[in-house]
XYZ file of C-alpha atoms in Angstrom:
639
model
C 19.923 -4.421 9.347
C 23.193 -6.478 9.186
C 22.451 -7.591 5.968
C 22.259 -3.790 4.715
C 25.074 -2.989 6.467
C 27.572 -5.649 4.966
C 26.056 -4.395 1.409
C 26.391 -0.812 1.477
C 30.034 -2.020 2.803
C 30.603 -3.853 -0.382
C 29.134 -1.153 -2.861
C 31.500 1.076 -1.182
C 34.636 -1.295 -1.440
C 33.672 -2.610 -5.317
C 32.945 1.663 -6.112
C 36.490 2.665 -4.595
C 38.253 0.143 -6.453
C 36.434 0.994 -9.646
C 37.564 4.438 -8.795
C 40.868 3.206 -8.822
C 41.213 1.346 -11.710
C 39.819 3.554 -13.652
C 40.089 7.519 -14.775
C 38.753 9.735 -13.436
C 36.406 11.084 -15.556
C 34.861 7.825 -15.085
C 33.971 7.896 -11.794
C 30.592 7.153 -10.628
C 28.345 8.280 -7.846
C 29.888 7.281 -3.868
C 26.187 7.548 -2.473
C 23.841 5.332 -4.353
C 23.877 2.655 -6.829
C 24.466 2.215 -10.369
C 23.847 -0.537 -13.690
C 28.131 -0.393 -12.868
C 28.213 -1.085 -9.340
C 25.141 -2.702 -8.119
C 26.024 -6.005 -9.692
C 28.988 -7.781 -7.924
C 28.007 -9.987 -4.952
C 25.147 -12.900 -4.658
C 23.923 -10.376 -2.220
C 23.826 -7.638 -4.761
C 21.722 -9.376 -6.828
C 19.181 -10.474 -3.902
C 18.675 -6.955 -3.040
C 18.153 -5.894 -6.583
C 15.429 -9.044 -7.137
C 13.655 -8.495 -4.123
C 11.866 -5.460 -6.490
C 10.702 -8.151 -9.037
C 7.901 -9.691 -5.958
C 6.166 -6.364 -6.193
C 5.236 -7.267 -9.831
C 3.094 -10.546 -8.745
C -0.223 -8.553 -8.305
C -2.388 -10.470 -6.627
C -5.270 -9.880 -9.278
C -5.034 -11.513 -12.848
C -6.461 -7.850 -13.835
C -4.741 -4.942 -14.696
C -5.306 -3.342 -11.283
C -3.743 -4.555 -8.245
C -5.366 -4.296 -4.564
C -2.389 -2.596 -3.069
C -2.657 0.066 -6.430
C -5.737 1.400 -6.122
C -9.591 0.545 -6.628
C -9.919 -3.186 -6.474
C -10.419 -5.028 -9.819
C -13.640 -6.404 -11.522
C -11.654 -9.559 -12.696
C -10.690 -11.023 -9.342
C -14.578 -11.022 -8.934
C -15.134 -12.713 -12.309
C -17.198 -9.877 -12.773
C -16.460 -9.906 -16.440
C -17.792 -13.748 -16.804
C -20.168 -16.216 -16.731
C -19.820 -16.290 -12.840
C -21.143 -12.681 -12.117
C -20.828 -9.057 -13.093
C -20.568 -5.702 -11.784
C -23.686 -4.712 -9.768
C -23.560 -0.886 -10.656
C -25.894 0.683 -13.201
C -24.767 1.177 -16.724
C -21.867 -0.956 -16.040
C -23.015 -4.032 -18.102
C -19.438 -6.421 -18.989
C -18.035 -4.234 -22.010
C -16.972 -7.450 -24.024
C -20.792 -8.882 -24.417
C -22.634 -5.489 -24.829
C -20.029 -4.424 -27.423
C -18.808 -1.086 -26.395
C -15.109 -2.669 -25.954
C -12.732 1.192 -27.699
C -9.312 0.684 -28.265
C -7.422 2.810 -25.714
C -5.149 5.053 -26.201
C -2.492 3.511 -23.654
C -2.933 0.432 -21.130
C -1.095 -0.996 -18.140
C -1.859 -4.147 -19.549
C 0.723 -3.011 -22.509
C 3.069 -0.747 -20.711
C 3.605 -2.110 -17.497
C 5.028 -5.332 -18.988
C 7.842 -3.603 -20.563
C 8.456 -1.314 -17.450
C 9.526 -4.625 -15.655
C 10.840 -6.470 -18.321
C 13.408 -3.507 -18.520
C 14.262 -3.837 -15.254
C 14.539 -7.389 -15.340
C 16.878 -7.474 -18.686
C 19.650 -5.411 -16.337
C 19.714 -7.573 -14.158
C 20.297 -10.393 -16.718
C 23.113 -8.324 -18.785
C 25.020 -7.849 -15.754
C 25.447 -11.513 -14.094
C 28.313 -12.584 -16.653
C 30.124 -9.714 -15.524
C 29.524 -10.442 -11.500
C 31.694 -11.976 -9.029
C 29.105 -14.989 -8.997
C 30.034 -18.895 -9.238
C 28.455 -20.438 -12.259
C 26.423 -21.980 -9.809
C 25.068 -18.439 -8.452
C 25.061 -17.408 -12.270
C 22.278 -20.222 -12.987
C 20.238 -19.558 -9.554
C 20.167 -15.765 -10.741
C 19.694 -15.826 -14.316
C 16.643 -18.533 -13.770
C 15.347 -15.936 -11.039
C 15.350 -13.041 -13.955
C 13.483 -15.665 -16.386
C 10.564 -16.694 -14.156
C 9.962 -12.962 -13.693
C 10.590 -12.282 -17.740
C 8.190 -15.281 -18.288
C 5.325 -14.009 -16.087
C 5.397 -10.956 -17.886
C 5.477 -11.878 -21.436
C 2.841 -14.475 -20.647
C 0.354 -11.865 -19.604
C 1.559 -9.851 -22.734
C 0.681 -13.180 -25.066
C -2.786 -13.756 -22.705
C -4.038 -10.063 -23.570
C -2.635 -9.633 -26.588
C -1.860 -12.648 -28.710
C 2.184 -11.464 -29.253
C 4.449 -8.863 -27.987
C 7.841 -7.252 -29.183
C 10.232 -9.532 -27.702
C 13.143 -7.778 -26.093
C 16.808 -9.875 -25.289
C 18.442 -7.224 -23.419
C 18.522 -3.625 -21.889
C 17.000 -1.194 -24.279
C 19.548 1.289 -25.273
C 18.141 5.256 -27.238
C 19.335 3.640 -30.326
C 18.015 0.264 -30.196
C 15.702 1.765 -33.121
C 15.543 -2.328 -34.728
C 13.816 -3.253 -31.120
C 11.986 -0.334 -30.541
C 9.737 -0.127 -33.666
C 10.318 -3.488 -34.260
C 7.613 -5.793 -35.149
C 5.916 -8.426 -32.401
C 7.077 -12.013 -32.713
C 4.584 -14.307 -33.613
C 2.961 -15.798 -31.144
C 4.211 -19.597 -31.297
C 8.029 -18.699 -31.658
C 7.335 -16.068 -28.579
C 5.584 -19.094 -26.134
C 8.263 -21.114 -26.891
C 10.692 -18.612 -25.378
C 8.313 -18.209 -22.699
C 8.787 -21.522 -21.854
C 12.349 -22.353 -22.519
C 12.754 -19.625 -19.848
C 10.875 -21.285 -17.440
C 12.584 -24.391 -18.418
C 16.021 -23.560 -17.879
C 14.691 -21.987 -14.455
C 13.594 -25.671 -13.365
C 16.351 -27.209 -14.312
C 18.819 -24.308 -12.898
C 17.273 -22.325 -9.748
C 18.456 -23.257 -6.280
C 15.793 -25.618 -5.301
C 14.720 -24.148 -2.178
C 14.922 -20.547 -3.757
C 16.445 -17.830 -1.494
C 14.830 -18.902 2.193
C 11.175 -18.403 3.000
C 8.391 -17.413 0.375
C 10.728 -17.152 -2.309
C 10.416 -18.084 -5.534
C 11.901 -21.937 -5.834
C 11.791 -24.999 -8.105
C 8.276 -25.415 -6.721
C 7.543 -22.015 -7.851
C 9.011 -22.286 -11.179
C 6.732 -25.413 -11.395
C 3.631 -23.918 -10.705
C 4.250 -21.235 -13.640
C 5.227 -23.713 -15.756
C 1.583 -26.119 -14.693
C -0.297 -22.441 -15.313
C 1.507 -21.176 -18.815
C 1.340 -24.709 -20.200
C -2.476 -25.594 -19.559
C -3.110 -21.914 -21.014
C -0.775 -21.822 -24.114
C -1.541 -25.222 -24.537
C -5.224 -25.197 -24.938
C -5.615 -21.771 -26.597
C -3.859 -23.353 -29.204
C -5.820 -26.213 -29.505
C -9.240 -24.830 -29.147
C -7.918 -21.964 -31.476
C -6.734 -24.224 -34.043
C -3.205 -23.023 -33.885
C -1.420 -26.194 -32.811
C -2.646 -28.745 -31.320
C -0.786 -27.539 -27.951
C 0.838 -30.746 -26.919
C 4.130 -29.750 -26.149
C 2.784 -26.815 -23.431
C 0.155 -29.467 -22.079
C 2.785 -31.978 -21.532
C 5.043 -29.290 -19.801
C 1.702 -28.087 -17.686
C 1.245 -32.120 -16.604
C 4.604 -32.969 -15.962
C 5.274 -29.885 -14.009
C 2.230 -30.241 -12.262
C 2.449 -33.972 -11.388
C 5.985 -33.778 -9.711
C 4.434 -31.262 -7.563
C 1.127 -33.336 -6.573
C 3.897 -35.861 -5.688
C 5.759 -33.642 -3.879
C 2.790 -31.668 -2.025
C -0.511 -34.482 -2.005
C -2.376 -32.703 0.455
C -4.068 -29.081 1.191
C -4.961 -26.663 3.914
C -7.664 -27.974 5.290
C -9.713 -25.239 5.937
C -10.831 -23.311 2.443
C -11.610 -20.074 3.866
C -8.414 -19.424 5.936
C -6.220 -19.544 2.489
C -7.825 -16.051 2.003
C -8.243 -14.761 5.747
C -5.581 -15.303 7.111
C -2.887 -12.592 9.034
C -0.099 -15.578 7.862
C 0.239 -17.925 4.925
C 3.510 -19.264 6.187
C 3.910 -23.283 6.781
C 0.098 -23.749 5.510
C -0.309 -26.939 3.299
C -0.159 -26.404 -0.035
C 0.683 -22.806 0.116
C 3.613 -22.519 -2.768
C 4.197 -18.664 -2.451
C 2.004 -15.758 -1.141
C 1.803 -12.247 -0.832
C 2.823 -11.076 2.502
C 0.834 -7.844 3.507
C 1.601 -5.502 6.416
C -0.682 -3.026 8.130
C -0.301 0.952 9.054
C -0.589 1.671 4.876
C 1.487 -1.149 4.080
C -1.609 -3.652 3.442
C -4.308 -3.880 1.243
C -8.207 -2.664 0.709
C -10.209 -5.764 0.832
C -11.222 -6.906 3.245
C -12.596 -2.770 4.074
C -14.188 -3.163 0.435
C -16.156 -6.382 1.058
C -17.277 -5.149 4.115
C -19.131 -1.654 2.905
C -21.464 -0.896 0.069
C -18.551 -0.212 -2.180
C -18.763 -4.141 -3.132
C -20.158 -4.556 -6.390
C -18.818 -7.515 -7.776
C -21.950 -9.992 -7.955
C -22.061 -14.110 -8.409
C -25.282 -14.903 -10.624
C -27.346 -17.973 -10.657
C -25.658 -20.169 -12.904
C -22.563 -19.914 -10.708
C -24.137 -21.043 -7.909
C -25.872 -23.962 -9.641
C -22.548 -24.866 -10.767
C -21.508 -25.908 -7.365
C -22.584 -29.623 -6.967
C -24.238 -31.388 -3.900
C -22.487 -33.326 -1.053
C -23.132 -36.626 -2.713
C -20.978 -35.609 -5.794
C -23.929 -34.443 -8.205
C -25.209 -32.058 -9.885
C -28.468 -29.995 -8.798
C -30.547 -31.209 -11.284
C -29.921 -34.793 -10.501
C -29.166 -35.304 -7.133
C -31.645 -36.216 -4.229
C -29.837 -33.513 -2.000
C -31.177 -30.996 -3.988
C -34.751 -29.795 -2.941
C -35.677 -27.162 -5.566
C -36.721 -27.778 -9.078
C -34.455 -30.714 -11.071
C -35.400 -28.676 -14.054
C -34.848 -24.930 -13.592
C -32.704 -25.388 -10.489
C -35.083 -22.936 -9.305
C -35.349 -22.885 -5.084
C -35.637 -20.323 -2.671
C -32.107 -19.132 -1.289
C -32.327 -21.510 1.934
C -33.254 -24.422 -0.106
C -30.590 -23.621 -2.852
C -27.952 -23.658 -0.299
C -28.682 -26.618 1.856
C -26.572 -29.837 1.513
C -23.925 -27.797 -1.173
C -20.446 -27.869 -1.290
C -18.799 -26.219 1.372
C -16.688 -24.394 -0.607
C -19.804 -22.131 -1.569
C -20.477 -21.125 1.787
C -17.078 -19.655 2.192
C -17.384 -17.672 -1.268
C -20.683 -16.281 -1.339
C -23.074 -15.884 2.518
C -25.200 -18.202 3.240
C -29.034 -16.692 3.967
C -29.726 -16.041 7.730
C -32.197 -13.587 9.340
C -31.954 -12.157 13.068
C -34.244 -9.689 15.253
C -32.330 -6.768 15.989
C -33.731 -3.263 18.123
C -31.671 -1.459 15.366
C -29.629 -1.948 12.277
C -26.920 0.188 13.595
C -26.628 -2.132 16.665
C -23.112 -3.504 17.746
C -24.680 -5.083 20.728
C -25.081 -9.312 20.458
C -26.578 -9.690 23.138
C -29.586 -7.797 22.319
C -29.887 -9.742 18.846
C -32.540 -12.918 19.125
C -33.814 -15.459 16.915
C -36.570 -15.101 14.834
C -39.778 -17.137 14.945
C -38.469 -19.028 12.275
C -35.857 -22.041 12.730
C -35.004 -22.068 9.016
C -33.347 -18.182 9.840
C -31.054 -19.882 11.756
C -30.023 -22.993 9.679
C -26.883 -21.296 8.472
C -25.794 -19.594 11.599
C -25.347 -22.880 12.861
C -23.691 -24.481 9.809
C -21.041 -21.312 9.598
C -20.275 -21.747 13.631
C -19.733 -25.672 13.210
C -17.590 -24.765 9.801
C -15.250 -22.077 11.531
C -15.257 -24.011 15.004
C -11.535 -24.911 15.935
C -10.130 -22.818 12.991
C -9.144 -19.177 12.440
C -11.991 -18.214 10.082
C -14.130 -15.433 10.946
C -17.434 -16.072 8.339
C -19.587 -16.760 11.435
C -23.287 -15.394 10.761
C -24.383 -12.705 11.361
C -22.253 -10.639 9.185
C -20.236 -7.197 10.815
C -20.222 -4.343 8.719
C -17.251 -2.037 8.560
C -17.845 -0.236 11.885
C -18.722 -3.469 13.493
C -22.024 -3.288 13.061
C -24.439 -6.551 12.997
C -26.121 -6.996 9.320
C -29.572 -8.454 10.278
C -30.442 -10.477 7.083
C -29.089 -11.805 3.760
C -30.434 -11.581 1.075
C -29.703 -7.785 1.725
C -30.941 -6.051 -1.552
C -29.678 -2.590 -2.892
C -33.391 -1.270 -3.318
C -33.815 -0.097 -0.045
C -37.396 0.129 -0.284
C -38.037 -3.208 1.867
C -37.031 -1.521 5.397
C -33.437 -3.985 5.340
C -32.116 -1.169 6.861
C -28.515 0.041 6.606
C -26.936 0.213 3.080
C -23.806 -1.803 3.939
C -23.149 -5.189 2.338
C -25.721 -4.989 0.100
C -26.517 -6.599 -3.531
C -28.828 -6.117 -6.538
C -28.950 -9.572 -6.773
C -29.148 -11.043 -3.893
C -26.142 -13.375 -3.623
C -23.274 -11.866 -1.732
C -19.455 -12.428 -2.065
C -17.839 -12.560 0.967
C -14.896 -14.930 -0.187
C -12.354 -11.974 1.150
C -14.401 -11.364 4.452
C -13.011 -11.176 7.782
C -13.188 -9.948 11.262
C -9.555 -9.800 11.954
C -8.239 -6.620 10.657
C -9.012 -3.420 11.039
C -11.637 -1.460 8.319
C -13.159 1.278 9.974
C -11.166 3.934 8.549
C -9.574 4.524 4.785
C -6.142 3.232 3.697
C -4.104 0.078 3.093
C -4.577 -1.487 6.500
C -5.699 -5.298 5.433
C -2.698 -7.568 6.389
C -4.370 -11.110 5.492
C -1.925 -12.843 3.162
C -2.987 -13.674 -0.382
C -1.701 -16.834 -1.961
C 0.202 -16.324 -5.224
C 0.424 -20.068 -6.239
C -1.435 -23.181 -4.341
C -1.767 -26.226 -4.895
C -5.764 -26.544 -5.509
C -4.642 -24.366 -9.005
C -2.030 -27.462 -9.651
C -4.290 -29.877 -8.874
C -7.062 -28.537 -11.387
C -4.345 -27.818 -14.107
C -2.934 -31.514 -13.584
C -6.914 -32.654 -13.796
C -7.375 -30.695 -17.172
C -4.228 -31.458 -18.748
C -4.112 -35.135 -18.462
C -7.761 -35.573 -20.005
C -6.250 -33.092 -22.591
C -3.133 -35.223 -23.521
C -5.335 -38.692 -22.994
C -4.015 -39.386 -19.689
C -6.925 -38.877 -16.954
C -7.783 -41.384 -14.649
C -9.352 -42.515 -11.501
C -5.968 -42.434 -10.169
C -5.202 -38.725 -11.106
C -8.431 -37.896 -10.136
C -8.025 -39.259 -6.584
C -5.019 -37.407 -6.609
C -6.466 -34.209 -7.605
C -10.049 -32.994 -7.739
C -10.728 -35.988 -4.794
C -8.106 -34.183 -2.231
C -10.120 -31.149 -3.374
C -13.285 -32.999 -2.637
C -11.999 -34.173 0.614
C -11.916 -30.580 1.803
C -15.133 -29.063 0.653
C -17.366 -32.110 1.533
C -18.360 -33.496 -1.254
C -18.524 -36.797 -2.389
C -15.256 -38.356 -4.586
C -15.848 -37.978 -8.197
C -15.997 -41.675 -10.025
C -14.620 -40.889 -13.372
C -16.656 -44.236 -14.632
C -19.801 -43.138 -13.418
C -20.059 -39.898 -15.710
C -21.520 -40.204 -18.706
C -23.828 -37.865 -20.899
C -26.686 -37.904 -18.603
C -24.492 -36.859 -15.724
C -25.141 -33.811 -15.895
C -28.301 -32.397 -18.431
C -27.294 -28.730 -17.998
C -24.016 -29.706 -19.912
C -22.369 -28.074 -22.667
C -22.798 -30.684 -25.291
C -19.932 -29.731 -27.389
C -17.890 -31.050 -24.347
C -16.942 -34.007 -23.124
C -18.807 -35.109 -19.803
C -15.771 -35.922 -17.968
C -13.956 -32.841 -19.361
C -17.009 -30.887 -17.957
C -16.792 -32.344 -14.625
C -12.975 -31.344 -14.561
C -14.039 -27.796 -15.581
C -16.567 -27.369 -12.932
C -14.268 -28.480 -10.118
C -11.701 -25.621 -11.549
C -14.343 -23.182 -11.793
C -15.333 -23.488 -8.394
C -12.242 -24.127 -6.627
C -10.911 -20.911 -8.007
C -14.003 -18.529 -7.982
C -13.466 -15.079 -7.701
C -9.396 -15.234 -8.045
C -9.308 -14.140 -11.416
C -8.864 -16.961 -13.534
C -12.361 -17.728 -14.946
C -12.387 -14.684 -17.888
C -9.018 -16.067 -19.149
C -10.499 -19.662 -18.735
C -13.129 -18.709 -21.131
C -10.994 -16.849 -23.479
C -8.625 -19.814 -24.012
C -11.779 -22.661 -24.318
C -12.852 -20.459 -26.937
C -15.928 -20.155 -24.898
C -16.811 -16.551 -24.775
C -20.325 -17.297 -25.689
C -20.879 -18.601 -22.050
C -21.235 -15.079 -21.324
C -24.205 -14.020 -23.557
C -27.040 -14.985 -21.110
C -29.229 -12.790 -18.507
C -27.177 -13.287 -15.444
C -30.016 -14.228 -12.752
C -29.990 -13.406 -8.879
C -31.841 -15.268 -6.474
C -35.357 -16.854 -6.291
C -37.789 -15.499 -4.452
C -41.343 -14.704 -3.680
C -42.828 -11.470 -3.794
C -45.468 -11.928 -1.462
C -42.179 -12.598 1.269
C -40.296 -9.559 0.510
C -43.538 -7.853 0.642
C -43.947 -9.280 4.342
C -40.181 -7.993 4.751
C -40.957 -4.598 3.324
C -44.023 -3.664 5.733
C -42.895 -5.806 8.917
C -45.691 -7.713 9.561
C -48.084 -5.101 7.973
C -50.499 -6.916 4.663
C -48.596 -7.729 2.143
C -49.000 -5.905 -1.133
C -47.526 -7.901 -4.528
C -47.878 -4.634 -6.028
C -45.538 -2.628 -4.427
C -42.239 -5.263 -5.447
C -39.811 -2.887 -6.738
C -37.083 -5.231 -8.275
C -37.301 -7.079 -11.771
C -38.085 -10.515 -11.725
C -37.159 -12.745 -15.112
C -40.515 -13.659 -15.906
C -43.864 -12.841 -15.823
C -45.947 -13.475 -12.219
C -45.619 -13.016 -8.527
C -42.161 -15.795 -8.171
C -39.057 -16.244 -9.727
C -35.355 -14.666 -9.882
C -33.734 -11.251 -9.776
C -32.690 -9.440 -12.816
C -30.315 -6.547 -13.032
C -29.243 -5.899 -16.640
C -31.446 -6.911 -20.042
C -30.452 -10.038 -21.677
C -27.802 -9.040 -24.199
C -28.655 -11.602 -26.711
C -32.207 -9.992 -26.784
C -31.169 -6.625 -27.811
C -28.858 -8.147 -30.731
C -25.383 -7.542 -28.840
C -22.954 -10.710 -27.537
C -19.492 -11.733 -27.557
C -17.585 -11.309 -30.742
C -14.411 -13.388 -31.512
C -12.270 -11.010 -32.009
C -13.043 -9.857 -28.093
C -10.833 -13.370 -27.467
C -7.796 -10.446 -27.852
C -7.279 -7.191 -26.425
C -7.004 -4.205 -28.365
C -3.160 -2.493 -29.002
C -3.346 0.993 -27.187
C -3.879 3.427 -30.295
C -0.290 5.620 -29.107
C 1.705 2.445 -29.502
C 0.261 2.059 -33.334
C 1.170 5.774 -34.041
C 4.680 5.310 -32.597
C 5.515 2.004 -34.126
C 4.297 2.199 -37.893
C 5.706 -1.706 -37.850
C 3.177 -2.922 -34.633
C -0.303 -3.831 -36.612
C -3.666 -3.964 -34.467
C -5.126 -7.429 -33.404
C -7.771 -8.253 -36.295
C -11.382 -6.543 -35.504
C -10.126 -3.994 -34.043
C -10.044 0.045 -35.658
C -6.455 1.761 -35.131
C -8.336 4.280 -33.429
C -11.727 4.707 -32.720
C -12.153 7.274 -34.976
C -11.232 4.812 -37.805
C -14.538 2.759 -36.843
């Protein structure tokens, strides 16, 4: 309240003696700000930035949690990792039915801020500021500029590049042409340079953004620009990979260790003084927080990990599933039923996606623990236990069995959509049989509508830097078992899993492996993939491998029997095979879950030009000089 006080006392003071020095016809408004008089003081400038936070959204999507319905791509839905469980809502960009809009936020957004970003940057020569204060604030404005055109190159290849505050007769700028792409990264990261080299190192107090900050853009624009234009043949991306590794290895030095608890990055009322933790979003509650936490905890959760995502998580000794001893299903298929697939994994799966578990309950709408017992079988249990011993001492919440959003106890998982097996309620259910619960938690309040999720949500963290630092060195030639240990090892450390031995991978490390890449670069990959599951980052990973094809396969849910659903179905009633109303991927009474056809099968499948967005078609008619990315009509009626 001081603080607010002292300001509105120095818009007054700088407005009156504007008044004064000036006539009179050029007064402007006493009661509110203006371009003219908001820009004087360090403090002026702090107030005016505070707006730019907002445009961190907390999903790499389009859509933001605290915007409205929560986004398929912080589920990976649109990837190899999962999909959206909904019918007819196959992933647009492997089933071909991608239009070109007519506008996008992914477009028009970007210049929304970047407008409001530019005034502040026109107006800090003409402040009060120290050259000092001039540096801190224009490298403030940058980082935010950067972030913005970096999304604009990630979707769209290149963007109209604007220097300052768009005036109604900037004509040149408005129907001007995009840069090309390399001249426009380079800006993007000169910006962020001159921010490293020119922001006040510890930012403006407390979850700010800081040199640190500025580094971790710099570690996540460089890997991407750098190996989108290697693996696109533009360049061969060194100078953004050597940005990405430098950035990311003074921060490794500066921050070698992590939170040591996975889940309670995600869950937690307060990211504040937590290892590793190198800005967050800070959410309040009474409207002022998010929706998901409510969402993962009803039947409005569709977003669905598949097979292959799980099997990508390796065993506690540091192997894959189809070489390790740990594993106890099929070395071939990876085939296993659900308790067998999960036992002796990386812990770092349990806290994304619920481990199986089955209780006795007198009802599924009971909220009553004491009245919920054990089953005859130990197995049921296996992962109650783990979940207790894994939360024990800590502030995580993912202790089995599951609460749905009115508190009610879920009595099994798997907990299939196709309510004809008697699972009883429809909450927290899946078509395929794996459940994400990465965002679920017990300690805020979902039993009505509304923004009332205050868990923090980290922005930047070190586990990203530590991938990025991984993937860049073996990009630029540098990896080693030193960066390693330094890296995906601390990583490691904190999910259980056995320290990976950079000389003991070789082409038979793993047999599942995409031979076009290298074993160790594989390796590398996987730990990124699932250290960051379901953030967001894995459909842009993809895109900027030139991988896209990873994505034209059946996704697969879990293994089972149908002779033990059948048992589930009738409760103890004879079991009849021919009853089983889900689709199983082959032929006979065992194997896994299928929800959509296999795209390759019915001719459809990524196509490269899908590696770009679409231009919104009302941009195109506006400005004559802005040409659609290649593959793509003007319109859809030009198709």
């Amino acid at each position: 309240m001081k603080k607010i006080y002292i300001l509105i006392l120095l818009i007054g003071t700088s407005c009156m003696q504007s008044c004064l020095n000036n006539n009179f016809l050029e007064k402007y408004p006493l009661d509110q700000q203006t371009e003219e008089t908001a820009f004087f003081s360090y403090e002026n400038f702090q107030t005016y930035a505070w707006n730019f936070y907002s445009y961190l959204e907390v999903d790499a999507g389009p859509t933001s949690l605290e915007s409205g319905p929560v986004s398929t791509s912080i589920f990976d839905c649109y990837s190899d990792n999962g999909f959206y469980g909904s019918p007819n809502e196959e992933n647009p960009w492997v089933w071909q039915t991608v239009t070109v809009p007519s506008t996008t936020d992914e477009w028009d957004v970007p210049y929304t801020r970047i407008r409001a970003i530019n005034i502040m940057l026109d107006h800090i020569d003409d402040s009060d500021l120290d050259e000092d204060e001039k540096k801190h604030w224009r490298s403030v404005g940058y980082f935010f500029k950067a972030n913005e055109y970096y999304r604009l190159i990630s979707f769209f290849g290149s963007a109209i590049w604007v220097e300052n505050t768009l005036k109604d007769n900037d004509d040149d700028i408005l129907y001007a042409k995009r840069m090309p792409r390399a001249e426009l990264a380079q800006k993007v990261l000169d910006m962020l340079l001159y921010a490293r080299d020119n922001i006040k190192a510890e930012g403006d107090g407390e979850n700010t953004i800081n040199r640190d900050v500025v580094l971790a853009l710099i570690s996540r624009f460089g890997l991407f620009e750098g190996t989108w234009e290697k693996y696109h043949s533009i360049s061969e991306g060194t100078d953004y990979l050597q940005a990405c590794f430098e950035a990311s290895a003074e921060l490794v030095m500066k921050h070698p260790t992590v939170h040591p608890n996975y889940d309670e990055l995600f869950n937690s009322e307060s990211l504040a003084g937590k290892d590793g933790i190198l800005l967050y979003k800070n959410f309040l509650s009474d409207g002022k927080g998010h929706n998901m936490t409510r969402y993962v905890r009803t039947s409005s959760h569709y977003g669905e990990v598949c097979a292959d995502a799980i099997a990508a998580y390796l065993c506690q000794d540091g192997k894959p599933i189809y070489t390790s001893n740990l594993f106890g299903g099929d070395k071939n298929t990876g085939d296993a039923d659900v308790y067998t697939e999960f036992r002796n994994r990386d812990y770092r799966l349990y806290f994304n996606v619920c481990p199986p578990y089955k209780v006795n309950s007198p009802s599924a709408t009971n909220v009553d623990f004491s009245l919920v017992t054990d089953t005859e079988n130990p197995v049921d249990r296996e992962y109650i236990d783990l979940m207790n011993n894994l939360c024990a001492g800590t502030s995580s919440t993912k202790t089995l069995p599951m609460l749905q959003w009115a508190g009610q106890i879920l009595r099994e998982i798997p907990h299939f959509r196709e309510n004809a097996y008697g699972m009883g309620q429809g909450f927290m259910t899946s078509y395929g049989g794996y459940y994400v619960w990465k965002y679920y938690n017990t300690t805020t309040p979902v039993n009505s509508a509304g923004s009332l999720n205050s868990t923090d949500f980290p922005l930047f963290r070190m586990g990203e830097v530590m991938v990025n630092y991984a993937e860049a060195a073996f990009e630029l030639g540098k990896f080693s078992q030193q960066i390693a240990d330094a890296t995906i090892n601390v990583l490691r450390d904190r999910a259980h899993v056995a320290h990976m031995n950079v000389a003991q991978i070789d082409a038979n490390f793993d047999p599942k492996r995409d031979q076009t890449v290298d074993p160790v670069l594989w390796e590398i990959r996987r730990e990124r993939r699932v250290e960051l599951m379901f953030e967001g980052f894995r459909n842009d990973d993809l895109r900027r491998w030139k991988k896209g094809e990873y994505m034209n396969k059946q996704q697969l849910g879990v293994y089972l029997n149908k002779a033990d659903l059948e048992d589930e179905r009738h409760r103890g009633d004879e079991a009849d095979v021919a009853d089983f109303k889900l689709q199983l991927d082959r032929a006979g009474n065992s194997g896994r879950i299928v929800f959509f056809a296999d795209p390759v099968v019915v001719g459809k499948g990524w196509l490269d030009h899908y590696y770009l967005h679409p231009l919104p078609s009302n941009e195109l008619l506006l400005n004559k000089n802005l040409e659609q990315n290649p593959g793509y009509p003007t319109t859809n009626a030009d198709k």
